[in-house]
Tab-separated table of C-alpha atoms and ligand atoms in Angstrom:
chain	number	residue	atom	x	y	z
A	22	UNK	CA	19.032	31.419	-3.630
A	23	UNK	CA	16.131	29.181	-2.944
A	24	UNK	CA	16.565	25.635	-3.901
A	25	UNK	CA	15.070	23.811	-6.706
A	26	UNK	CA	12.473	21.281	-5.536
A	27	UNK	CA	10.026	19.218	-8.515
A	28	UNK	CA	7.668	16.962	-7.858
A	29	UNK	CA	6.468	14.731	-10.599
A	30	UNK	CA	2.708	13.867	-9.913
A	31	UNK	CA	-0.095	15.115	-9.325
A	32	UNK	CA	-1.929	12.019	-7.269
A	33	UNK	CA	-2.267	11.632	-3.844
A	34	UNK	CA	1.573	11.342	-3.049
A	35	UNK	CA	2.923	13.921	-5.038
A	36	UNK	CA	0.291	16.446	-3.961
A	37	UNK	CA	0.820	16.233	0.168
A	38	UNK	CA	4.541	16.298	-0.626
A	39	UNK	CA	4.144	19.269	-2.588
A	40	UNK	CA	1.538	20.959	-0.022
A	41	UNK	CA	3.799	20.073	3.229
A	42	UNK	CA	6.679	21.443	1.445
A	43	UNK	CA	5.151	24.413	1.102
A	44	UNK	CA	3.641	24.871	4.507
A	45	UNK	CA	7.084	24.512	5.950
A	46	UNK	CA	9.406	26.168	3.816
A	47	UNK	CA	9.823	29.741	3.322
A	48	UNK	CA	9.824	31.202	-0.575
A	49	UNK	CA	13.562	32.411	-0.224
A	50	UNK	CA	14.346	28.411	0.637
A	51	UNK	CA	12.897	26.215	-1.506
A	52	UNK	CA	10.859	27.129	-5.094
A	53	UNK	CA	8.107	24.154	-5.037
A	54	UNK	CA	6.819	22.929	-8.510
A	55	UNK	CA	4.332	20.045	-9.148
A	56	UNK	CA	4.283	18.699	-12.557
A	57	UNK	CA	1.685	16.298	-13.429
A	58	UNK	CA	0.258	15.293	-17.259
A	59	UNK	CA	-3.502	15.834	-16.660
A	60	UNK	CA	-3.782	19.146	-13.925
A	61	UNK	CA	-6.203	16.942	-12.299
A	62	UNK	CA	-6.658	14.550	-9.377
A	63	UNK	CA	-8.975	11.252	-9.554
A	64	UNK	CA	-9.866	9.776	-6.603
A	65	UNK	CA	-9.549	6.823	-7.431
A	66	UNK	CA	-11.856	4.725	-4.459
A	67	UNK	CA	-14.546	5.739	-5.904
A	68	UNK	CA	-14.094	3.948	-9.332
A	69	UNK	CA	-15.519	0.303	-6.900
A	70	UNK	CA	-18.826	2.085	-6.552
A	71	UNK	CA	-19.628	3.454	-10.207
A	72	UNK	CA	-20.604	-0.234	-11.446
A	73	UNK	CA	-23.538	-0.565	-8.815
A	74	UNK	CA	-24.990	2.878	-8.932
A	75	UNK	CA	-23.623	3.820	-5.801
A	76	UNK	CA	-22.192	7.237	-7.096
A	77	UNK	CA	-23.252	8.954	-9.790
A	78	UNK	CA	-21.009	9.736	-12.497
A	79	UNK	CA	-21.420	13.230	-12.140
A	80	UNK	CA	-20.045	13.572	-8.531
A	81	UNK	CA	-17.433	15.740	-7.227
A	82	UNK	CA	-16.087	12.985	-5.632
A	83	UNK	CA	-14.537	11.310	-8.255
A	84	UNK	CA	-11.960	14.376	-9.828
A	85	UNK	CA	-11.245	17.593	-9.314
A	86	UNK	CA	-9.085	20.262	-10.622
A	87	UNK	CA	-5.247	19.792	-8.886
A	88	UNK	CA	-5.075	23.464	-8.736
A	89	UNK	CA	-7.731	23.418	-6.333
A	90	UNK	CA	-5.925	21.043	-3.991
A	91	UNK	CA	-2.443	22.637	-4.073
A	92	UNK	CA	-1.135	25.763	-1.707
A	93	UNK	CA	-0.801	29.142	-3.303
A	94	UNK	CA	3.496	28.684	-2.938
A	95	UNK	CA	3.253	25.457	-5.244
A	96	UNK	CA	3.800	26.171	-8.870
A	97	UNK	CA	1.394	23.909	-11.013
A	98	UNK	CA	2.836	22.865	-14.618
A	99	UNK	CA	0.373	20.480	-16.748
A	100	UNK	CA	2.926	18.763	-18.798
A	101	UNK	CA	4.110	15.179	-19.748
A	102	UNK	CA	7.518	14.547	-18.197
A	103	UNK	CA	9.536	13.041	-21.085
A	104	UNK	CA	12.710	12.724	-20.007
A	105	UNK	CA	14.289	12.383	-16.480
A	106	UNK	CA	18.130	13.140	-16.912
A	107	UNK	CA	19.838	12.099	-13.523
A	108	UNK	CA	23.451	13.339	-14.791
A	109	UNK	CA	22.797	17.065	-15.306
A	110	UNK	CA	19.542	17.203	-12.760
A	111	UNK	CA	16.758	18.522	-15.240
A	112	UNK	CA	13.769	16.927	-16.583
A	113	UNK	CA	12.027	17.771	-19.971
A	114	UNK	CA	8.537	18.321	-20.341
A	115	UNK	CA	5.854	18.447	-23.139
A	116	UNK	CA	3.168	20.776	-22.383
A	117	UNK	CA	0.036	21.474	-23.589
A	118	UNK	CA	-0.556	24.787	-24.827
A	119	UNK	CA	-3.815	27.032	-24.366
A	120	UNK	CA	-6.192	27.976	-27.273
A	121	UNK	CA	-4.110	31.413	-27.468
A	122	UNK	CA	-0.565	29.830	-27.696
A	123	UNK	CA	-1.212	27.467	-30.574
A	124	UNK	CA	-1.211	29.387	-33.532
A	125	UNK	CA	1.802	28.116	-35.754
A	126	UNK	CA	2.845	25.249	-33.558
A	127	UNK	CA	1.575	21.400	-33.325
A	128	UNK	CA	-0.542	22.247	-29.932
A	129	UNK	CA	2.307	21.367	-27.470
A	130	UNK	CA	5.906	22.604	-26.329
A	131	UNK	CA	8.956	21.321	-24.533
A	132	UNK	CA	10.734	22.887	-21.548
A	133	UNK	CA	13.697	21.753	-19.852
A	134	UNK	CA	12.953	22.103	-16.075
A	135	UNK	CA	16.335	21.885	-13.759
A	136	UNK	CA	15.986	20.832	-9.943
A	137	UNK	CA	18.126	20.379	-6.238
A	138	UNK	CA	15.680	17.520	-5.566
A	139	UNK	CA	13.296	15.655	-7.539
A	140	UNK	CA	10.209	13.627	-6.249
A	141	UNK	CA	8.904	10.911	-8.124
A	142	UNK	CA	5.252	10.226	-7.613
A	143	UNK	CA	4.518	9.337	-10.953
A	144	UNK	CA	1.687	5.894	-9.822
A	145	UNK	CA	1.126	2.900	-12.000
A	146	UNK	CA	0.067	2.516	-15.742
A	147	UNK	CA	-2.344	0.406	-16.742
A	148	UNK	CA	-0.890	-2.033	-19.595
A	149	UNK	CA	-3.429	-4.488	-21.223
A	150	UNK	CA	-0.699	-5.732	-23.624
A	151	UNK	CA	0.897	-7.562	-21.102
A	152	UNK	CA	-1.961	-10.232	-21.187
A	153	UNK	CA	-2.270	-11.514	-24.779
A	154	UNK	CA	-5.706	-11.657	-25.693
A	155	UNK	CA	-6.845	-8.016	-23.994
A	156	UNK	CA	-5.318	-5.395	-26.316
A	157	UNK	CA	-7.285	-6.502	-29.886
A	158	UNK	CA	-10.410	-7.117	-27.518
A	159	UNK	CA	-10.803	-4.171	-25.678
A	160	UNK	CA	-14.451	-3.722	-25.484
A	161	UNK	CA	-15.019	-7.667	-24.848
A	162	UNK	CA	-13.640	-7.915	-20.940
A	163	UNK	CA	-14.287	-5.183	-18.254
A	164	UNK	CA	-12.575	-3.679	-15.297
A	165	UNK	CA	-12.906	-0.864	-12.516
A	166	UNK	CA	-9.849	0.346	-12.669
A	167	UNK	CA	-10.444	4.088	-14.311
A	168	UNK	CA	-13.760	5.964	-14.447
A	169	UNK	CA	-14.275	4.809	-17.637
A	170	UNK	CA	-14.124	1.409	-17.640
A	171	UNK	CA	-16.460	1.351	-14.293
A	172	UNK	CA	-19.046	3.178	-16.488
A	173	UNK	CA	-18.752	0.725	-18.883
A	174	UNK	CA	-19.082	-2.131	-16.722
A	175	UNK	CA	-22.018	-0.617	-15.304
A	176	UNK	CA	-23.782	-0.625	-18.184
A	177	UNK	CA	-22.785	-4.192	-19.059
A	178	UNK	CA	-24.307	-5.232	-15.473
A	179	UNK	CA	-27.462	-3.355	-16.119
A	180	UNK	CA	-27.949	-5.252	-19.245
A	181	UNK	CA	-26.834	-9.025	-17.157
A	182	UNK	CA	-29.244	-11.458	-17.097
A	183	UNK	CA	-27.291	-14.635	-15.562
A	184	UNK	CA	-24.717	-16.458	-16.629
A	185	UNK	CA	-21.011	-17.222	-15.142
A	186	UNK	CA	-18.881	-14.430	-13.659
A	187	UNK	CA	-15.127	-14.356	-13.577
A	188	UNK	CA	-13.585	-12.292	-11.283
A	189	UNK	CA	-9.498	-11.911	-11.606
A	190	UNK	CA	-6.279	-9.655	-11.712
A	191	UNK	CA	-4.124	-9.735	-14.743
A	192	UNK	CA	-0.618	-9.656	-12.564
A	193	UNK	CA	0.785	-9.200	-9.487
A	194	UNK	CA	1.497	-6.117	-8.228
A	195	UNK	CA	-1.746	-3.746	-9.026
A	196	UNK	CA	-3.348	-0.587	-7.131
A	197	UNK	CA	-5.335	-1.400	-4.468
A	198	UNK	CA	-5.038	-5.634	-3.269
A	199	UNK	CA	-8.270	-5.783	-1.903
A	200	UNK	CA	-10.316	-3.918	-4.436
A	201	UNK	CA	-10.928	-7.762	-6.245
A	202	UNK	CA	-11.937	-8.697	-3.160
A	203	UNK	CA	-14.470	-5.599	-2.496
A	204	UNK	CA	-15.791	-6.031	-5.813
A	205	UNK	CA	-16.774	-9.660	-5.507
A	206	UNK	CA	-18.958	-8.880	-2.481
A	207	UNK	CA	-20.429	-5.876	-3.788
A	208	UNK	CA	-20.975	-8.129	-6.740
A	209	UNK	CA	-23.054	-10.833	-4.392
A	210	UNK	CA	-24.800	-7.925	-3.069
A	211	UNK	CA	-26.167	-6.290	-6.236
A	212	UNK	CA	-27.199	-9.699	-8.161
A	213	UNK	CA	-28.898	-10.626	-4.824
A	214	UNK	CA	-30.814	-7.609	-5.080
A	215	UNK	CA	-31.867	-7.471	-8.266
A	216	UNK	CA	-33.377	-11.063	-8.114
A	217	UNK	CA	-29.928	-12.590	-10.597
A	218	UNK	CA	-27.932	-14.317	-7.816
A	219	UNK	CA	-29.569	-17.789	-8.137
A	220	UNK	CA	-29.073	-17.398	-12.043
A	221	UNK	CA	-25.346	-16.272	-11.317
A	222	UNK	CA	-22.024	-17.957	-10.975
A	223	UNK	CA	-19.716	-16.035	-9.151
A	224	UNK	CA	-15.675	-17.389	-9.801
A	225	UNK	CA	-12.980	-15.676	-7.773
A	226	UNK	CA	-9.495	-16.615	-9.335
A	227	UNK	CA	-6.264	-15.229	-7.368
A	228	UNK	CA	-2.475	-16.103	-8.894
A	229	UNK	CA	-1.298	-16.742	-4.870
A	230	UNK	CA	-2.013	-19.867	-3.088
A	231	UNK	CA	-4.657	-17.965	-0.926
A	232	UNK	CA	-7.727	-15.996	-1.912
A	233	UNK	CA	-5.532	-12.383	-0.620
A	234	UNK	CA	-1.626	-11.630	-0.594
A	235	UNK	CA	-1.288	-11.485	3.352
A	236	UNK	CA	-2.267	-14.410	5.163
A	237	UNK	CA	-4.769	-13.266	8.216
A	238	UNK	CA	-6.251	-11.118	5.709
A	239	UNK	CA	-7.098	-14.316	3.386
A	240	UNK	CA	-8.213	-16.212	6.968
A	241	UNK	CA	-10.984	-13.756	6.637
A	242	UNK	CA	-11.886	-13.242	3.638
A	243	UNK	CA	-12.014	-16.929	2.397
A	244	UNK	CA	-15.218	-18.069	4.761
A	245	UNK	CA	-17.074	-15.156	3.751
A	246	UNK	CA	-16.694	-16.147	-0.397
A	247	UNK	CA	-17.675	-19.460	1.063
A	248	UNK	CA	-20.921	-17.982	2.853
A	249	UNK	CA	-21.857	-15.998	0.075
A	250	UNK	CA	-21.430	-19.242	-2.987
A	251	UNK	CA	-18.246	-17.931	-4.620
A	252	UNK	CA	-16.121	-20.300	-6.160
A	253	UNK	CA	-12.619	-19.623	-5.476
A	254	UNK	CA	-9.764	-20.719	-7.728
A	255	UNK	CA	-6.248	-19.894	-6.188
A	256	UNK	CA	-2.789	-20.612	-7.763
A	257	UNK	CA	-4.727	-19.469	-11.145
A	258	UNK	CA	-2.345	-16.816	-12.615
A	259	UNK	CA	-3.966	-16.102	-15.546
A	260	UNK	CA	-1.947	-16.460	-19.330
A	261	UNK	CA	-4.104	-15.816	-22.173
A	262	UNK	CA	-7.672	-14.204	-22.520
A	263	UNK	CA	-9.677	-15.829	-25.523
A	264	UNK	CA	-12.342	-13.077	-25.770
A	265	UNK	CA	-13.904	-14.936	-28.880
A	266	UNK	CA	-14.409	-18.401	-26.872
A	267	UNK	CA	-15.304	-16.703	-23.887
A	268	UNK	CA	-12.413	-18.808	-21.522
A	269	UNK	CA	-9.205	-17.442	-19.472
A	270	UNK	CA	-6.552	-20.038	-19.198
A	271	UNK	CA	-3.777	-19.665	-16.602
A	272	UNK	CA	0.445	-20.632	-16.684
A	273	UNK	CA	-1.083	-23.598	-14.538
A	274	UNK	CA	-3.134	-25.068	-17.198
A	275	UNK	CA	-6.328	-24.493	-16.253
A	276	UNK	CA	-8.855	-23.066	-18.485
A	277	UNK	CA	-11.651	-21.231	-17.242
A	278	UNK	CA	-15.274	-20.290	-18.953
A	279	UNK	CA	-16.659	-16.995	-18.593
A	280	UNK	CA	-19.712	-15.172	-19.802
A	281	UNK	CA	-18.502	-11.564	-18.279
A	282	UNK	CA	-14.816	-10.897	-17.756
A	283	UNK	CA	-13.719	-8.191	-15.357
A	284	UNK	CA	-10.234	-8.421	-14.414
A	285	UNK	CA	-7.587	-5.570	-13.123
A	286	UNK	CA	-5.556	-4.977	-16.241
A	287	UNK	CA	-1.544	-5.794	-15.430
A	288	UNK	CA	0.104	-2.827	-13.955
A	289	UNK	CA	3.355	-1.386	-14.489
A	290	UNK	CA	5.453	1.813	-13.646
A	291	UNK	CA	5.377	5.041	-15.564
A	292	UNK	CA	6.537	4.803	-19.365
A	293	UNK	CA	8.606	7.949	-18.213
A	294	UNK	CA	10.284	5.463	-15.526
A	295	UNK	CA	10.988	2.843	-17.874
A	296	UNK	CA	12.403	5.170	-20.353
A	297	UNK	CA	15.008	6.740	-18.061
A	298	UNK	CA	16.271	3.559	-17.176
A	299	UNK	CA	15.782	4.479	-13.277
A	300	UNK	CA	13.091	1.561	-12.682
A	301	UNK	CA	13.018	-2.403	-12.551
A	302	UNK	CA	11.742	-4.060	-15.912
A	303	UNK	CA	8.686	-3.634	-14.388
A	304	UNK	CA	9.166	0.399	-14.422
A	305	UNK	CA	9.053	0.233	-10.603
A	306	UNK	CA	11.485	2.692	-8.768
A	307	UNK	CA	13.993	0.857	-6.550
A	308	UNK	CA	13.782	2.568	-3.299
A	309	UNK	CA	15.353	2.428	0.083
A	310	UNK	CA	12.560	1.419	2.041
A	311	UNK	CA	13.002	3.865	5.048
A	312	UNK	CA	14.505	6.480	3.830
A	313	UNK	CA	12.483	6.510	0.135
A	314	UNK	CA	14.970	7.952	-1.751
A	315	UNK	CA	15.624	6.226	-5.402
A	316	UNK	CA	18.793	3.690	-4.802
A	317	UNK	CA	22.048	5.037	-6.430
A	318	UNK	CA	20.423	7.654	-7.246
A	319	UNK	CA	21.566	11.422	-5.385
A	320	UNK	CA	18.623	13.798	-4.372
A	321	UNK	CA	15.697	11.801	-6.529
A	322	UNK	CA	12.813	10.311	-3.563
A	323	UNK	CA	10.120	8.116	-4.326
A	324	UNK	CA	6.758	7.236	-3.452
A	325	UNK	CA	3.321	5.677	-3.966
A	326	UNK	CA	2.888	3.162	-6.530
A	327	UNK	CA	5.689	4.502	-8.299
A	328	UNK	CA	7.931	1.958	-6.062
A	329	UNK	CA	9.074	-1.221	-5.975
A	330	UNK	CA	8.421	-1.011	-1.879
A	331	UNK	CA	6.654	-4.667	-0.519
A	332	UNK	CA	3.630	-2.562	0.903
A	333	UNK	CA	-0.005	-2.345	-0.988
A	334	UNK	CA	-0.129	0.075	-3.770
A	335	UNK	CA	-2.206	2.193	-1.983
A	336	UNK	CA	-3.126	6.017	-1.496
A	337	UNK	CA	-2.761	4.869	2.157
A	338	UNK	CA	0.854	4.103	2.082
A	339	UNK	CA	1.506	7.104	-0.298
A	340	UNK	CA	-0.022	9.472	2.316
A	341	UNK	CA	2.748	7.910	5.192
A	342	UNK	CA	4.683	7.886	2.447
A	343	UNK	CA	4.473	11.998	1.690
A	344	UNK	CA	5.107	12.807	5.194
A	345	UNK	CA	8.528	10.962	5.540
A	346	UNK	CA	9.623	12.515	1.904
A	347	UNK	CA	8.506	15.928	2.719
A	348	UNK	CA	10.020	15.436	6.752
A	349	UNK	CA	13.342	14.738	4.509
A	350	UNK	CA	13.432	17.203	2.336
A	351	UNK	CA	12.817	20.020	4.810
A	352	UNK	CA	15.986	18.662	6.652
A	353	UNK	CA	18.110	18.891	3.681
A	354	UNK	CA	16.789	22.367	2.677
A	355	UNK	CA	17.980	23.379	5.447
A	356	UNK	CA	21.381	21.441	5.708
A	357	UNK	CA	19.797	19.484	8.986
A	358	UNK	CA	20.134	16.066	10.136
A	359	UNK	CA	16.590	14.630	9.501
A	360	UNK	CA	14.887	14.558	13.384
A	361	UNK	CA	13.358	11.630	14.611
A	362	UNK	CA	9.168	10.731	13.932
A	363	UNK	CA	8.471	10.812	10.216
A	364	UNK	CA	12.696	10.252	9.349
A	365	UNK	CA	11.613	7.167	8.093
A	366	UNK	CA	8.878	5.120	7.012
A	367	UNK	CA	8.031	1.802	8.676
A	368	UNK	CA	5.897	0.187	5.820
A	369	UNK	CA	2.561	1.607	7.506
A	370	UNK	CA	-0.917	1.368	5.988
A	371	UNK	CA	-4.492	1.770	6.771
A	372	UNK	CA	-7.001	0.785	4.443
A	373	UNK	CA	-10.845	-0.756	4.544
A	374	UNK	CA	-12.131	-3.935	2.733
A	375	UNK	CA	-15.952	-3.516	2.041
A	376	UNK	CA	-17.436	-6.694	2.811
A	377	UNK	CA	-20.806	-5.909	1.165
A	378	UNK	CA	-24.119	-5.902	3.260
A	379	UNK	CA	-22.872	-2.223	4.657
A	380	UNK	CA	-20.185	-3.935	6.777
A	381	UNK	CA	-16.623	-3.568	6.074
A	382	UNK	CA	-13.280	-4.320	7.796
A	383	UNK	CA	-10.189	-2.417	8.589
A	384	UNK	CA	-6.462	-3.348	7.136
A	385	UNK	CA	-3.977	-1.688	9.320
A	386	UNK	CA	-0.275	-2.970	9.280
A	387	UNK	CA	3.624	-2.297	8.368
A	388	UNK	CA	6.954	-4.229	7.281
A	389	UNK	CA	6.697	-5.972	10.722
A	390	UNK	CA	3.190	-6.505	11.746
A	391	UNK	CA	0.356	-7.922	9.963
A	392	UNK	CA	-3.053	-6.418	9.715
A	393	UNK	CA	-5.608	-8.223	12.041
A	394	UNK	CA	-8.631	-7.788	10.438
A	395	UNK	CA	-11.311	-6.906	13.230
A	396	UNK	CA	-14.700	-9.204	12.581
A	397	UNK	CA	-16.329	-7.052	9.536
A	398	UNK	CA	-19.238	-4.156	10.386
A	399	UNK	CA	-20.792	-1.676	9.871
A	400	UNK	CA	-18.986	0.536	12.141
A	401	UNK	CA	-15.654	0.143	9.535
A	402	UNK	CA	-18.138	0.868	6.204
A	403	UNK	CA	-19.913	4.004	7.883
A	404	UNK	CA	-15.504	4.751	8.512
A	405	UNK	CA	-14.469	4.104	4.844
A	406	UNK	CA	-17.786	6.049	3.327
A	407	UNK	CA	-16.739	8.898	5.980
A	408	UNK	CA	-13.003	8.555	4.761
A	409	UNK	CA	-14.130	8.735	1.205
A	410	UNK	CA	-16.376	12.139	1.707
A	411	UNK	CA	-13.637	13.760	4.240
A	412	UNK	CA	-10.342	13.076	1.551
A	413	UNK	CA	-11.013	16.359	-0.706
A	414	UNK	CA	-10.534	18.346	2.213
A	415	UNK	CA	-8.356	16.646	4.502
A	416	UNK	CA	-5.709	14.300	2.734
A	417	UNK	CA	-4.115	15.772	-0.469
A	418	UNK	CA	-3.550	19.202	1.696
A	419	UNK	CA	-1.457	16.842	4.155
A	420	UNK	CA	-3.570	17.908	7.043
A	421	UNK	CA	-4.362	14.710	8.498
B	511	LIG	C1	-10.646	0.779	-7.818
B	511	LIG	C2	-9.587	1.276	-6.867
B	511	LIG	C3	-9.861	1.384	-5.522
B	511	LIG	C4	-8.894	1.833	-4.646
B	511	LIG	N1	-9.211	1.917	-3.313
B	511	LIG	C5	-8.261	2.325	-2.445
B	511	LIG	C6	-8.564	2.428	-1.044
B	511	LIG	O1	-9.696	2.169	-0.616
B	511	LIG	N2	-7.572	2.837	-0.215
B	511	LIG	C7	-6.321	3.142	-0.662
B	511	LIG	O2	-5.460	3.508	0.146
B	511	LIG	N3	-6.005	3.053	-1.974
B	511	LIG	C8	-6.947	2.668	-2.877
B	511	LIG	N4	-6.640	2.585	-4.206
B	511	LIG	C9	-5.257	2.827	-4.676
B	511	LIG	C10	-4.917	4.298	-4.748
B	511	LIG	O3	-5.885	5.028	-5.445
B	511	LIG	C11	-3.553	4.474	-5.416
B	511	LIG	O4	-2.653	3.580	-4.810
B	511	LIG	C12	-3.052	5.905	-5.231
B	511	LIG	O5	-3.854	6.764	-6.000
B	511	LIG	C13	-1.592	6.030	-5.621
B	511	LIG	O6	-1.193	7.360	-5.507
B	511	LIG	P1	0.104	7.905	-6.240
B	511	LIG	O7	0.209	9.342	-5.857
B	511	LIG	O8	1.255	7.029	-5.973
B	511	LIG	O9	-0.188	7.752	-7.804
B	511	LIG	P2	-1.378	8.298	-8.698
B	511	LIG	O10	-2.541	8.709	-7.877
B	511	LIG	O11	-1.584	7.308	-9.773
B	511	LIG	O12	-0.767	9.634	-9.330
B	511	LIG	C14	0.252	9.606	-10.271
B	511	LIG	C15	0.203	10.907	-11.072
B	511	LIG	O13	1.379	10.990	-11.868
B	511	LIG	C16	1.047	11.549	-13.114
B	511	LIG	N5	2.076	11.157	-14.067
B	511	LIG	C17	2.459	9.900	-14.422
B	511	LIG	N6	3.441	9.953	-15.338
B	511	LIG	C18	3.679	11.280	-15.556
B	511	LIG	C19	4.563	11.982	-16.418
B	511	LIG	N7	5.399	11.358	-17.229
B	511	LIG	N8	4.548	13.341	-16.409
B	511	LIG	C20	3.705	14.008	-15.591
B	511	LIG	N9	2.835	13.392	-14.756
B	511	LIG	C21	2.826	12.047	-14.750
B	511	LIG	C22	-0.338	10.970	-13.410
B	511	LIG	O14	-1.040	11.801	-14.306
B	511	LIG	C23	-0.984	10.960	-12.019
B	511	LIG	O15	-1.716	12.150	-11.787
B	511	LIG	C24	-7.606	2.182	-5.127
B	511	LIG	C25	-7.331	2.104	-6.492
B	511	LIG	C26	-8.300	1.660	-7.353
B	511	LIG	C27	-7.983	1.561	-8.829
């Protein structure tokens, strides 16, 4: 009888797990099935670009359909997981039903799915409630942090004039660390371009007592705001948003003027996580971090933003991530002791900071070592543009 794997998510994680799983594994061993809410995979790198014109809204780069992305052996279910019950190893989902199905129902159905092993890839959830002031005011503060809102914020620039820009994250952790970062400098660029910079305040405001969470990252990033005239505020974690008056105040004290607002919305685990009572009252998934499966918990893995691991939320450390899950599972599939190479995961990631100016550096580190930033250029942007066109047909098939 072939065993019962699910993986919850459809992102970057969730997918290589799925795809490895079913390169290796025969049919008669393993049944593979991905369940994800949508059916389809954002990439979400791209979202930086959208505000400056740099990629149309239109392009294939942005999302595609997950059934695309996934081997033939990997069943595809586009359903909400509602429930995750640990005790009798099931999950219950909500689907949505096709145009033919409906008749005489409310659009939508429930399935109870049971599993061997579960894999939670289930990302991060953006939760503007957890900053008052954002919620009632949607429309009056921006971010880049889904398609949408970059589109939005791209019109907003278009329309910018001058005027004082706040730059700022709404919590600690969020997707991506260095996308803030990227942004500002992209930001420089633009305004500098389109004749606004002199007429422009920049203000970069960061809740840690540096301008980036790791140190020798923050060594050299901090000269460059300098070069380029951004004002840098750190120790500024930011309390309340008065959209009406225009001014973010932070648990410090400090209140801050704006005329445009973008800030990364606070993150948090799945609402699925939360409700199971498997994550951290931040919905993050405690999870060993070598081994990534869910503490306490028997056959359930994690990984990707889904867990409370000290690494970047990143689709970099979700790929490394996938392979160590997937190198796992395989093992106990087939009652094995799990080999040595991808048995564990050392905290690695790879990622690129876009400096603006077509130059870029590279982030590559783990639980031990550091990243040490090479001198930014435009050897590493040509690398993360490359990166960003090669990932639809390299990364969420786990070939690379
Ligand atoms: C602007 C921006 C720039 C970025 N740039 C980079 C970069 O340059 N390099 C880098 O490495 N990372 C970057 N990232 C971060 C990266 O995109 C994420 O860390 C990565 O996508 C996380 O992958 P994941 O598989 O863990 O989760 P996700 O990709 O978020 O996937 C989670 C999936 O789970 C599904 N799901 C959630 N709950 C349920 C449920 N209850 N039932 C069914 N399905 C569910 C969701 O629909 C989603 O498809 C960036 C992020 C942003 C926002």
């Amino acid at each position: 009888m072939p065993q019962h794997i699910l993986v919850v998510g459809g992102g970057v994680g969730g997918t290589i797990v799925a795809n490895l799983l079913a390169r290796s594994l025969h049919q008669q061993e393993a049944e593979i099935t991905l369940i994800d809410s949508s059916g389809k995979h954002a990439y979400m790198p791209c979202w930086l670009y959208l505000p400056f014109n740099q990629l149309s809204a239109q392009s294939d780069q942005l999302i595609r359909p997950e059934r695309d992305l996934l081997n033939h052996q990997v069943h595809l279910v586009t359903g909400e997981v509602q429930k995750i019950d640990q005790k009798n190893h099931e999950i219950h989902v909500r689907h949505h039903l096709e145009l033919d199905e409906i008749v005489g129902t409310d659009g939508a159905s429930e399935a109870v799915y049971p599993y061997d092993y579960l894999v939670l890839a289930t990302g991060a959830r953006l939760v503007s409630s957890d900053l008052p002031g954002l919620a009632e005011a949607e429309d009056k503060w921006h971010h880049f942090y889904s398609a949408e809102g970059s589109l939005q914020l791209r019109e907003v620039l278009h329309t910018f004039e001058g005027g004082r820009i706040v730059i700022t994250v709404g919590g600690i952790p969020y997707r991506c660390p260095p996308a803030p970062l990227e942004f500002t400098f992209l930001l420089d660029e633009w305004l500098r371009k389109r004749g606004l910079r002199d007429r422009t305040e920049i203000h970069y405001l960061y809740p840690l007592p540096r301008v980036f969470p790791i140190e020798s990252v923050a060594e050299v990033a901090a000269p460059l705001l300098e070069e380029r005239n951004v004002h840098t505020t750190i120790f500024f974690n930011a309390e309340a948003v008065d959209t009406e008056r225009k001014i973010i105040s932070s648990l410090e004290g400090e209140e801050i003027p704006y005329d445009l607002l973008v800030l990364v919305p606070p993150h948090r685990g799945a609402k699925v996580i939360e409700e199971s009572g498997l994550g951290d009252e931040q919905g993050w998934l405690p999870t060993d971090r070598a081994t990534l499966e869910v503490k306490g918990q028997l056959h359930i893995y994690a990984l990707g933003d889904a867990t409370d691991l000290p690494v970047s939320k990143s689709g970099s450390a979700a790929h490394f991530e996938a392979k160590v899950v997937a190198h796992r599972l395989i093992a106990a599939i087939r009652g094995e002791e799990p080999g040595n190479g991808e048995a564990t995961y050392d905290g690695e990631v790879m990622c690129f900071l876009e400096t603006g100016q077509h130059k870029a550096t590279q982030l590559v580190f783990n639980y031990e070592h550091p990243p040490r930033p090479p001198r930014p250029s435009l050897y590493y942007h040509m690398e993360k543009q490359l990166f960003n066109r090669a990932y639809w047909h390299l990364v969420p098939q786990g070939l690379v």
